[in-house]
Coordinates of C-alpha atoms and ligand atoms in Angstrom, one line a residue:
M1 CA 2.8 32.7 0.8
G2 CA 5.8 29.9 1.9
G3 CA 7.9 28.3 4.0
K4 CA 11.4 27.0 4.3
T5 CA 9.9 23.7 3.1
I6 CA 6.4 22.9 1.1
I7 CA 5.2 19.6 1.1
I8 CA 3.1 18.7 -1.7
G9 CA 0.8 16.0 -0.5
G10 CA -1.4 14.9 2.3
G11 CA -1.0 11.2 2.0
I12 CA 0.9 9.1 4.8
A13 CA 4.2 9.6 3.1
G14 CA 3.5 13.6 3.1
L15 CA 2.0 13.2 6.5
S16 CA 4.8 11.5 7.7
C17 CA 7.4 14.4 6.7
A18 CA 5.5 16.9 7.9
L19 CA 5.3 15.0 11.3
K20 CA 9.0 14.4 11.4
L21 CA 9.4 18.2 10.2
Q22 CA 6.7 19.3 13.2
E23 CA 8.8 17.3 16.0
A24 CA 11.9 19.0 15.0
N25 CA 10.6 22.8 15.1
E26 CA 11.3 22.8 11.2
D27 CA 9.3 25.3 9.5
F28 CA 7.2 23.9 6.8
L29 CA 3.8 24.3 4.4
L30 CA 1.6 21.3 4.0
I31 CA 0.0 21.7 0.9
T32 CA -2.8 18.9 -0.3
D33 CA -5.9 18.5 -2.4
T34 CA -6.9 15.9 0.4
L35 CA -6.3 14.5 3.4
G36 CA -5.0 10.9 3.5
G37 CA -4.8 10.2 -0.4
R38 CA -5.5 6.8 -1.0
I39 CA -6.7 6.4 2.8
T40 CA -10.0 7.0 2.2
Y41 CA -12.1 6.3 5.9
S42 CA -15.4 6.6 6.3
A43 CA -14.9 7.5 10.3
K44 CA -19.3 7.4 10.4
D45 CA -19.7 3.7 8.8
K46 CA -15.8 2.4 10.0
I47 CA -15.1 1.5 6.4
N48 CA -12.1 2.0 4.5
Y49 CA -12.6 2.3 0.4
G50 CA -8.8 2.8 0.0
A51 CA -5.7 1.2 2.2
Y52 CA -7.4 -1.4 4.3
F53 CA -5.1 -2.7 7.0
V54 CA -2.0 -2.3 8.9
M55 CA 0.6 -4.6 10.2
K56 CA 1.7 -5.2 13.3
S57 CA 5.0 -4.5 12.3
Y58 CA 4.0 -0.7 10.6
K59 CA 5.7 1.5 13.1
N60 CA 6.2 4.7 11.0
A61 CA 2.7 4.5 9.3
K62 CA 1.0 4.0 12.9
K63 CA 1.9 7.4 14.2
L64 CA -0.9 8.5 11.6
V65 CA -3.3 5.9 11.7
S66 CA -4.5 3.3 14.2
Q67 CA -5.3 0.0 15.2
G68 CA -8.9 -1.2 14.5
K69 CA -10.1 -4.6 14.5
L70 CA -8.2 -7.7 14.4
I71 CA -8.4 -9.4 11.0
N72 CA -8.7 -13.2 11.9
P73 CA -6.6 -15.4 9.8
L74 CA -8.8 -18.5 10.5
D75 CA -12.1 -16.4 9.0
V76 CA -10.2 -16.6 5.9
C77 CA -11.4 -18.9 2.8
F78 CA -9.5 -19.6 -0.1
H79 CA -10.9 -20.2 -3.3
N80 CA -9.6 -22.3 -6.2
S81 CA -12.6 -22.8 -7.7
N82 CA -16.3 -23.1 -6.7
D83 CA -15.5 -26.7 -5.9
E84 CA -12.5 -26.2 -4.5
K85 CA -11.5 -23.8 -1.1
F86 CA -10.6 -24.2 1.8
S87 CA -9.7 -22.3 5.2
L88 CA -6.3 -22.3 7.0
L89 CA -7.7 -25.0 9.3
H90 CA -8.4 -27.1 6.3
F91 CA -6.4 -30.8 6.0
H92 CA -5.7 -29.4 2.8
T93 CA -3.1 -26.9 4.8
L94 CA -1.4 -29.8 6.2
K95 CA -0.8 -31.6 3.0
R96 CA 1.4 -28.5 2.2
L97 CA 3.3 -29.0 5.3
P98 CA 6.8 -29.1 3.3
Q99 CA 6.2 -26.3 1.3
L100 CA 4.5 -24.1 3.9
L101 CA 7.8 -24.8 5.8
R102 CA 9.8 -23.5 2.8
F103 CA 7.9 -20.6 2.8
F104 CA 8.5 -19.9 6.5
F105 CA 12.2 -20.3 5.8
A106 CA 12.3 -17.9 3.1
M107 CA 10.4 -15.4 5.0
M108 CA 12.5 -15.5 8.0
E109 CA 15.3 -14.8 5.7
F110 CA 13.6 -11.9 3.8
S111 CA 12.2 -10.5 6.9
A112 CA 15.9 -10.4 8.8
H113 CA 17.1 -8.4 5.7
Y114 CA 13.8 -6.3 4.9
E115 CA 13.7 -5.1 8.7
K116 CA 17.3 -3.9 8.5
F117 CA 16.8 -2.2 4.9
K118 CA 13.7 -0.5 6.4
K119 CA 15.6 0.7 9.1
R120 CA 18.3 2.2 6.9
C121 CA 15.8 3.9 4.7
L122 CA 14.9 6.4 7.6
T123 CA 18.3 7.6 6.9
M124 CA 19.7 6.7 3.7
S125 CA 18.2 6.9 0.1
Q126 CA 16.3 3.3 -1.1
I127 CA 19.3 2.8 -3.6
E128 CA 21.9 3.6 -0.7
A129 CA 20.1 1.0 1.4
M130 CA 20.0 -1.3 -1.6
D131 CA 23.4 -1.3 -2.3
L132 CA 24.3 -2.2 1.3
D133 CA 22.3 -5.2 0.7
P134 CA 22.4 -7.1 -3.0
Y135 CA 19.9 -9.7 -1.3
I136 CA 16.9 -6.5 -1.7
R137 CA 18.2 -5.4 -4.9
V138 CA 17.8 -8.8 -6.6
L139 CA 14.3 -9.0 -5.2
Y140 CA 13.5 -5.7 -7.1
K141 CA 14.3 -6.9 -10.0
K142 CA 13.3 -10.6 -10.0
T143 CA 9.4 -11.8 -10.2
A144 CA 7.8 -13.3 -7.6
S145 CA 6.8 -16.2 -9.6
D146 CA 10.7 -16.7 -10.0
F147 CA 11.3 -16.6 -6.1
I148 CA 8.4 -18.8 -5.7
K149 CA 10.1 -21.6 -8.2
E150 CA 13.4 -20.9 -6.9
K151 CA 12.1 -21.6 -3.2
R152 CA 10.1 -24.7 -3.9
F153 CA 7.0 -23.7 -3.0
E154 CA 4.5 -23.2 -5.8
K155 CA 1.3 -25.1 -4.7
V156 CA 1.6 -23.1 -1.4
A157 CA 2.0 -19.8 -3.1
Y158 CA -1.1 -20.5 -5.3
D159 CA -3.3 -22.0 -2.8
Y160 CA -2.6 -19.1 -0.2
I161 CA -0.1 -16.9 -0.4
S162 CA -0.6 -15.5 -4.0
K163 CA -4.5 -15.0 -3.1
F164 CA -3.6 -13.0 -0.4
S165 CA -0.7 -10.6 -2.6
Y166 CA -3.5 -10.7 -5.1
A167 CA -5.9 -9.2 -3.0
C168 CA -3.7 -6.7 -1.4
T169 CA -2.6 -5.5 -5.0
G170 CA -4.6 -6.8 -7.9
V171 CA -2.1 -8.7 -9.8
G172 CA -0.8 -12.3 -10.1
S173 CA 2.4 -13.4 -8.9
D174 CA 4.1 -13.4 -12.2
Q175 CA 3.7 -9.6 -12.8
I176 CA 4.7 -8.3 -9.3
N177 CA 8.4 -8.0 -8.5
A178 CA 9.5 -10.4 -5.4
L179 CA 9.7 -7.3 -3.1
D180 CA 6.7 -6.4 -3.0
F181 CA 5.0 -9.6 -2.7
L182 CA 7.1 -10.5 0.0
N183 CA 6.5 -7.3 1.9
V184 CA 2.8 -7.9 1.6
S185 CA 2.8 -11.4 2.4
M186 CA 4.3 -10.5 6.1
G187 CA 0.7 -9.9 6.4
I188 CA 0.3 -13.6 6.2
L189 CA 2.6 -14.2 9.4
Q190 CA 1.6 -11.1 11.6
P191 CA -1.3 -9.7 12.9
I192 CA -3.1 -7.6 10.5
Y193 CA -5.7 -4.9 11.9
N194 CA -8.6 -2.9 10.0
L195 CA -7.0 0.8 10.0
K196 CA -9.0 3.8 11.2
F197 CA -7.8 7.5 9.9
D198 CA -8.5 10.4 12.2
E199 CA -8.7 13.3 9.7
K200 CA -10.4 15.6 12.0
S201 CA -7.3 15.4 14.8
I202 CA -4.6 15.4 11.8
T203 CA -6.4 18.6 10.5
E204 CA -5.8 19.9 14.4
R205 CA -2.0 18.9 14.3
F206 CA -0.9 20.6 11.4
R207 CA -4.3 23.5 11.3
D208 CA -1.4 26.4 11.0
Q209 CA 0.4 24.8 8.1
L210 CA -2.2 22.9 6.1
V211 CA -3.3 24.7 3.1
T212 CA -6.0 23.0 0.5
D213 CA -4.8 23.4 -3.1
T214 CA -3.5 21.6 -5.8
I215 CA 0.1 22.3 -7.2
N216 CA -0.2 22.4 -11.1
T217 CA 3.6 23.8 -11.9
I218 CA 6.8 23.9 -9.9
E219 CA 9.7 26.0 -11.5
K220 CA 13.1 27.1 -10.0
E221 CA 14.0 30.7 -10.1
D222 CA 17.1 32.3 -8.1
G223 CA 17.5 29.3 -5.5
M224 CA 14.2 29.3 -4.9
F225 CA 11.0 26.8 -5.9
I226 CA 8.3 29.0 -7.7
L227 CA 4.7 26.7 -7.0
G228 CA 1.6 27.7 -8.7
G229 CA -1.7 26.6 -7.0
A230 CA -5.0 26.0 -8.8
S231 CA -6.2 28.3 -6.5
G232 CA -4.1 31.2 -8.4
T233 CA -2.0 31.3 -5.1
I234 CA 1.8 31.1 -5.9
Y235 CA 4.2 29.6 -3.1
K236 CA 7.8 30.0 -2.8
S237 CA 10.4 27.7 -0.6
E238 CA 13.8 26.9 -0.5
K239 CA 13.0 23.2 -0.5
I240 CA 10.0 20.6 -1.5
V241 CA 9.0 17.5 -0.9
V242 CA 6.9 15.9 -3.7
A243 CA 4.9 13.6 -1.9
T244 CA 2.0 13.0 -4.7
P245 CA 1.3 9.5 -6.5
A246 CA 3.9 8.6 -8.7
A247 CA 2.0 9.9 -12.1
I248 CA 1.7 13.5 -10.7
T249 CA 5.1 13.4 -9.3
K250 CA 6.3 12.4 -12.7
T251 CA 4.4 15.1 -14.7
L252 CA 5.1 17.6 -11.6
L253 CA 9.1 16.9 -12.0
K254 CA 9.2 16.0 -15.4
K255 CA 10.3 12.8 -14.8
E256 CA 10.4 10.1 -17.3
H257 CA 10.3 6.5 -15.8
I258 CA 7.9 5.3 -13.4
R259 CA 6.3 2.0 -12.5
G260 CA 2.9 0.9 -14.0
A261 CA 0.0 1.7 -12.0
C262 CA -2.6 -1.4 -11.4
K263 CA -6.5 -0.4 -11.2
I264 CA -8.8 -1.4 -8.1
Y265 CA -12.6 -1.0 -8.1
V266 CA -13.9 -1.2 -4.4
Y267 CA -17.7 -1.4 -4.6
H268 CA -19.2 -1.0 -1.0
V269 CA -22.5 -3.4 -1.1
E270 CA -25.6 -4.9 1.2
A271 CA -25.8 -8.2 -0.6
E272 CA -26.6 -11.8 0.2
L273 CA -23.8 -13.3 -1.0
K274 CA -23.8 -17.1 -2.8
K275 CA -23.8 -19.7 0.1
I276 CA -20.2 -20.5 -0.7
Y277 CA -19.1 -17.0 0.3
T278 CA -21.2 -16.9 3.7
R279 CA -19.2 -18.9 5.8
F280 CA -15.9 -16.6 6.5
S281 CA -16.0 -13.0 6.5
L282 CA -12.8 -12.9 3.7
N283 CA -13.3 -14.7 0.7
L284 CA -9.9 -14.4 -1.3
F285 CA -9.6 -15.5 -4.9
P286 CA -7.0 -16.6 -7.6
S287 CA -5.6 -13.8 -10.3
S288 CA -7.6 -15.7 -13.0
S289 CA -10.7 -14.1 -11.0
E290 CA -11.8 -10.5 -11.7
I291 CA -13.0 -10.4 -8.2
M292 CA -10.1 -10.1 -5.8
L293 CA -11.9 -10.4 -2.4
T294 CA -15.2 -10.0 -0.4
A295 CA -14.8 -8.5 3.2
K296 CA -17.7 -8.4 5.6
Q297 CA -18.0 -5.6 7.4
N298 CA -18.9 -4.7 11.0
D299 CA -22.8 -3.5 10.0
G300 CA -23.4 -6.5 7.9
S301 CA -22.3 -4.7 4.5
Y302 CA -19.9 -6.0 2.0
L303 CA -16.5 -4.6 0.5
I304 CA -16.0 -6.2 -2.9
Y305 CA -12.7 -5.5 -4.7
T306 CA -12.4 -6.1 -8.4
R307 CA -9.4 -5.3 -11.0
E308 CA -11.9 -4.7 -13.7
K309 CA -14.4 -1.8 -14.0
E310 CA -18.0 -2.9 -14.4
T311 CA -17.5 -6.8 -13.3
D312 CA -20.7 -8.4 -12.5
L313 CA -20.9 -9.0 -8.9
L314 CA -23.8 -11.3 -9.5
R315 CA -20.5 -13.8 -9.7
V316 CA -20.8 -13.9 -5.6
C317 CA -23.7 -12.5 -4.9
E318 CA -27.5 -14.0 -4.7
T319 CA -28.4 -10.3 -4.7
Y320 CA -27.1 -6.7 -4.3
K321 CA -27.9 -3.2 -3.5
L322 CA -24.6 -0.6 -4.2
I323 CA -23.9 1.7 -1.3
T324 CA -20.5 3.2 -2.7
E325 CA -18.3 2.8 -5.4
V326 CA -14.7 4.1 -5.3
S327 CA -12.5 3.6 -8.7
W328 CA -8.5 3.6 -8.0
E329 CA -7.5 4.0 -11.5
K330 CA -3.8 4.0 -10.3
A331 CA -4.2 2.3 -7.0
M332 CA -0.6 0.9 -6.7
Y333 CA 2.4 1.5 -8.6
V334 CA 3.5 -2.4 -9.3
F335 CA 4.8 -2.9 -13.2
G336 CA 8.3 -3.1 -13.8
D337 CA 11.2 -2.0 -12.3
A338 CA 11.7 1.7 -13.1
F339 CA 13.1 3.5 -10.2
L340 CA 12.3 7.2 -8.9
E341 CA 15.2 9.0 -7.3
Q342 CA 14.4 10.3 -3.9
E343 CA 16.8 13.4 -4.0
P344 CA 16.6 14.3 -8.0
E345 CA 18.0 17.6 -7.5
E346 CA 19.2 19.8 -4.7
G347 CA 16.2 21.0 -3.1
I348 CA 14.0 18.3 -4.1
Y349 CA 12.9 15.3 -2.3
I350 CA 10.2 12.4 -3.5
A351 CA 8.2 10.8 -1.3
G352 CA 5.4 8.0 -1.7
D353 CA 5.2 4.4 -2.5
H354 CA 6.3 4.4 -6.2
N355 CA 9.4 2.3 -5.3
G356 CA 7.6 0.1 -2.8
L357 CA 4.1 -0.7 -2.2
G358 CA 1.8 0.0 1.1
L359 CA 1.7 2.4 4.2
E360 CA 4.8 1.9 5.9
P361 CA 7.2 2.0 2.9
A362 CA 5.5 5.0 2.1
A363 CA 5.8 6.7 5.5
I364 CA 9.3 6.1 5.7
S365 CA 10.0 7.5 2.5
G366 CA 8.3 10.6 3.9
I367 CA 10.5 10.1 7.0
F368 CA 13.7 10.1 4.8
A369 CA 12.9 13.4 3.4
A370 CA 12.4 15.2 6.7
N371 CA 15.5 13.5 8.1
R372 CA 17.5 14.7 5.1
I373 CA 16.0 18.3 5.4
I374 CA 16.8 18.3 9.1
N375 CA 19.9 17.1 8.1
K376 CA 20.2 13.5 10.1
Ligands
FAD1 C1 -7.7 0.0 -2.9 C2 -6.4 0.2 -1.9 C3 -6.2 -0.8 -0.8 C4 -4.8 -0.7 -0.5 N1 -5.0 -1.3 0.6 C5 -3.8 -0.8 1.5 C6 -3.6 -1.8 2.7 O1 -4.4 -2.3 2.9 N2 -2.0 -1.6 3.3 C7 -1.5 -0.9 2.9 O2 -0.3 -0.9 3.8 N3 -1.6 -0.3 1.7 C8 -2.7 0.0 1.0 N4 -3.0 0.2 -0.4 C9 -1.7 1.2 -0.5 C10 -1.5 2.5 0.1 O3 -3.1 3.0 0.2 C11 -0.8 3.3 -0.5 O4 0.8 2.6 -0.5 C12 -0.3 4.7 0.2 O5 -1.4 5.1 0.9 C13 0.9 5.7 -0.7 O6 0.4 6.9 0.4 P1 1.6 8.1 -0.4 O7 1.3 9.1 0.5 O8 2.7 7.7 -1.2 O9 0.3 8.7 -1.6 P2 -1.0 9.0 -1.6 O10 -1.8 8.2 -0.4 O11 -2.0 8.6 -3.0 O12 -0.9 10.4 -1.4 C14 -0.5 11.3 -2.0 C15 -1.4 12.6 -1.7 O13 -1.2 13.7 -2.9 C16 -2.3 14.8 -3.0 N5 -2.1 15.5 -4.1 C17 -2.0 14.7 -5.3 N6 -1.9 15.7 -6.2 C18 -1.7 16.7 -5.8 C19 -1.3 18.3 -6.4 N7 -1.2 18.4 -7.9 N8 -1.1 19.3 -5.4 C20 -1.4 18.6 -4.0 N9 -1.9 17.7 -3.8 C21 -2.1 16.5 -4.3 C22 -3.6 13.7 -3.0 O14 -4.7 14.3 -2.6 C23 -2.8 12.6 -1.3 O15 -3.5 13.1 -0.6 C24 -4.1 0.4 -0.9 C25 -4.3 1.1 -1.9 C26 -5.3 1.0 -2.3 C27 -5.7 2.1 -3.6

């Protein structure tokens, strides 16, 4: 069984690659064990157990996921402690105006570089695109904390932005690089929406080219890739796109260095929250708290994200009943500055969020692989 190209992995990276190849009438097979990967959307309950939101600027990812409800920035509460908390409309925000302006100018500068960088990454590798823009390369090596200090918006970062970034990534600003931090922080300056993923229509779209299997081995023989599936099927192709999570890509391709992954635990609960957490739909916490966020859902239930398993949810709930629990032991690849090459050898393309967090960078990396295959 096979095709000219085999894509391994049906998350947003693999699906974006498949979509682009399909549009170009290229021959391919998409082999995956789940559809969506870290997008785990329950259409019945309209709940996301993995990736949660899309930004307005997610042009590429939004070819495969759609925008749901707007997340209202005025319905967010930022907690420093039980006694100190504020929303964006609080007097506290006004007090921070000079730092807010410095943050805003830093973001304007970043955004100009980053939009160009993302565009370039559709047709050139991330390394090549970074070589053209040293500003971005420096951000990959620098911690977010150093960037924040340099640009002198520490208090605004502590009170607001780092909490948003912690809620998105599960790590504090001393552990995340400035590029990931600023990429995520773009969500503070533009509308963000709950995401929806229509698994049925995607399955329909790729029906003839979609295979459910787990690839365990990749060998090369006489210029062809031979892939061993857990089902016992052997697949053959001229080119492969490895769009699996970094830890699996590392094993499949025998790579040495990848970035380390953080953990996120998602608890879906019916709950009565403690009174201080009931006024706003979204509560965000500092990275010293194991609980990253609470998010009220349309049906009145809550999602609670934590970075430690078995965190005591009674820290934020008076009472709760667990509906579902999802553990992401390798949620996002955030630690360190290892870089996975996108074209490690002839005929192999690596796609995914290994070098840049989130749905949009992952989608772009999939499109890049497709563009290389169709020679664009
Ligand atoms: C809890 C959580 C919340 C998040 N929230 C957001 C958010 O709000 N916004 C945002 O932009 N990003 C968010 N992210 C990050 C985002 O989900 C990821 O960056 C993105 O989904 C990565 O896509 P991917 O295609 O690279 O990998 P994945 O989505 O992990 O896809 C990999 C695919 O490979 C398949 N696979 C794995 N091994 C094999 C194998 N051996 N053989 C065949 N198939 C295999 C998997 O089944 C999966 O389908 C979140 C992540 C988590 C965990």
